[in-house]
XYZ file of C-alpha atoms in Angstrom:
177
model
C -112.537 -180.617 1.378
C -113.954 -182.388 -1.693
C -116.945 -180.007 -1.881
C -114.669 -176.986 -1.684
C -112.376 -178.331 -4.441
C -115.395 -179.188 -6.611
C -116.770 -175.656 -6.289
C -113.399 -174.137 -7.212
C -113.171 -176.396 -10.268
C -116.790 -175.658 -11.202
C -116.140 -171.924 -11.033
C -113.062 -172.225 -13.257
C -114.907 -174.377 -15.821
C -118.137 -172.354 -15.531
C -120.168 -175.404 -14.507
C -123.382 -174.556 -12.657
C -123.288 -175.934 -9.125
C -126.941 -175.586 -8.213
C -130.287 -176.173 -9.901
C -130.999 -172.455 -9.895
C -127.716 -171.754 -11.653
C -128.368 -174.533 -14.170
C -131.834 -173.124 -14.925
C -130.381 -169.673 -15.365
C -128.088 -170.978 -18.119
C -130.836 -172.826 -20.068
C -132.436 -171.189 -23.101
C -135.961 -169.859 -22.637
C -137.615 -172.567 -24.714
C -136.284 -175.232 -22.338
C -137.645 -173.427 -19.298
C -141.178 -173.270 -20.632
C -143.084 -176.376 -19.726
C -146.509 -177.377 -20.910
C -149.337 -177.647 -18.441
C -150.306 -181.256 -17.742
C -153.592 -180.905 -19.614
C -151.748 -179.903 -22.795
C -149.201 -182.684 -22.420
C -151.984 -185.259 -22.302
C -153.717 -183.663 -25.285
C -150.489 -183.659 -27.273
C -149.975 -187.364 -26.605
C -153.546 -188.158 -27.583
C -153.096 -186.389 -30.910
C -149.857 -188.159 -31.835
C -149.935 -190.535 -34.776
C -151.181 -193.981 -33.789
C -149.149 -197.074 -34.555
C -149.468 -198.405 -38.107
C -152.455 -200.644 -38.656
C -151.506 -203.648 -40.768
C -154.146 -205.623 -42.614
C -153.242 -208.904 -44.217
C -155.322 -209.475 -47.312
C -156.088 -212.947 -48.615
C -157.284 -211.444 -51.899
C -155.579 -213.195 -54.835
C -153.176 -210.894 -56.687
C -155.042 -211.263 -60.008
C -158.305 -210.255 -58.308
C -156.587 -207.299 -56.624
C -155.290 -206.035 -59.955
C -158.678 -206.467 -61.650
C -160.513 -204.602 -58.852
C -157.944 -201.832 -58.426
C -157.615 -201.279 -62.189
C -161.406 -201.060 -62.540
C -161.537 -198.555 -59.665
C -158.693 -196.422 -61.019
C -160.130 -196.425 -64.559
C -163.583 -195.385 -63.378
C -162.085 -192.766 -61.068
C -160.044 -191.325 -63.951
C -163.077 -191.168 -66.231
C -165.244 -189.525 -63.542
C -162.577 -186.949 -62.709
C -161.970 -186.131 -66.385
C -165.705 -185.533 -66.852
C -165.838 -183.382 -63.710
C -162.879 -181.243 -64.802
C -164.359 -180.837 -68.297
C -167.567 -179.508 -66.697
C -165.613 -177.068 -64.539
C -163.469 -175.795 -67.410
C -160.734 -174.436 -65.127
C -157.325 -174.571 -66.875
C -155.556 -174.884 -63.481
C -157.237 -178.236 -62.827
C -155.734 -181.365 -64.346
C -155.867 -185.139 -63.914
C -153.207 -187.615 -65.052
C -152.928 -191.387 -64.798
C -149.735 -193.301 -65.456
C -148.258 -196.569 -64.142
C -150.938 -197.022 -61.499
C -150.611 -193.462 -60.150
C -153.481 -190.997 -60.558
C -152.669 -187.335 -59.884
C -155.438 -184.759 -59.511
C -154.121 -181.191 -59.481
C -156.555 -178.556 -58.250
C -154.368 -175.470 -58.580
C -154.067 -173.555 -55.317
C -156.401 -176.035 -53.564
C -153.760 -178.766 -53.620
C -152.992 -182.082 -55.271
C -154.407 -185.554 -54.726
C -152.273 -188.593 -55.439
C -154.022 -191.950 -55.633
C -151.987 -195.034 -56.399
C -152.066 -198.794 -56.370
C -149.913 -200.652 -53.837
C -149.759 -204.263 -55.073
C -147.459 -205.599 -52.314
C -150.076 -204.593 -49.713
C -153.074 -205.105 -52.023
C -154.194 -201.566 -51.200
C -154.991 -198.273 -52.844
C -153.225 -195.335 -51.237
C -154.670 -191.847 -51.290
C -152.839 -188.672 -50.352
C -155.202 -185.745 -49.832
C -154.274 -182.070 -49.394
C -157.071 -181.878 -46.806
C -157.091 -185.138 -44.817
C -153.580 -186.450 -45.476
C -152.544 -190.001 -46.363
C -154.859 -192.988 -46.164
C -154.539 -196.661 -47.116
C -157.611 -198.409 -48.481
C -158.222 -202.161 -48.366
C -160.815 -203.895 -50.487
C -163.834 -205.185 -48.566
C -165.672 -207.990 -50.331
C -168.656 -207.580 -47.978
C -169.095 -203.907 -48.955
C -167.660 -204.223 -52.487
C -165.689 -201.062 -51.824
C -162.287 -199.739 -50.787
C -162.392 -198.942 -47.050
C -159.982 -197.136 -44.736
C -159.526 -199.542 -41.823
C -159.207 -196.864 -39.101
C -162.633 -195.325 -39.677
C -164.343 -197.772 -42.107
C -165.003 -194.911 -44.517
C -165.135 -195.645 -48.231
C -162.665 -193.940 -50.548
C -165.408 -192.613 -52.836
C -167.265 -191.040 -49.873
C -164.138 -189.197 -48.780
C -163.409 -187.978 -52.314
C -167.002 -186.843 -52.892
C -167.041 -184.885 -49.598
C -163.628 -183.271 -49.976
C -164.042 -182.377 -53.642
C -167.497 -180.898 -52.948
C -165.984 -178.600 -50.317
C -162.911 -177.730 -52.400
C -164.878 -176.966 -55.567
C -167.813 -175.298 -53.835
C -170.422 -177.489 -55.530
C -171.838 -180.974 -55.006
C -169.632 -183.710 -56.433
C -170.626 -187.327 -56.919
C -168.002 -189.313 -58.766
C -170.520 -192.140 -59.124
C -168.064 -194.872 -58.295
C -169.851 -198.199 -58.220
C -168.511 -201.243 -56.432
C -165.444 -202.547 -58.257
C -166.803 -206.104 -58.459
C -170.018 -204.791 -60.040
C -167.908 -203.041 -62.681
C -166.213 -206.315 -63.642
C -169.502 -208.176 -64.151
């Protein structure tokens, strides 16, 4: 009796009573399922959890090293853009934020992050990265791949500009000496 009453009510309210009927009412994008191999690949490519480094670098030392790096980076980029002579390319530095505009190739934003004692880089090619200072290497390193910021910039700018680029960034501590 209950089943019969339920079906009558379901018909009046247009509620699907079977899995086949429910599937028939779903939009196409819900019906498509990914093969298991693609589901695993999708999960493997998802963004990993944030990696937090705690720096014991004194704040005064952080500011000295990051300012030296940003100043040398600005000077190197200004010289590079002067050599290229392209009016679409521009570099600006204000309040700890360096912006490198490469016209249709994209924009780099490099800025100091004093609370984390890091330098953050946003690249139109490789995305965002957070660099911590390594005293052992006297360089700013990305903790997920141990790659130096100047190596990444040299490689990406060489590809984007179609010519070899070496910004010539020395170790920040060496610059202070």
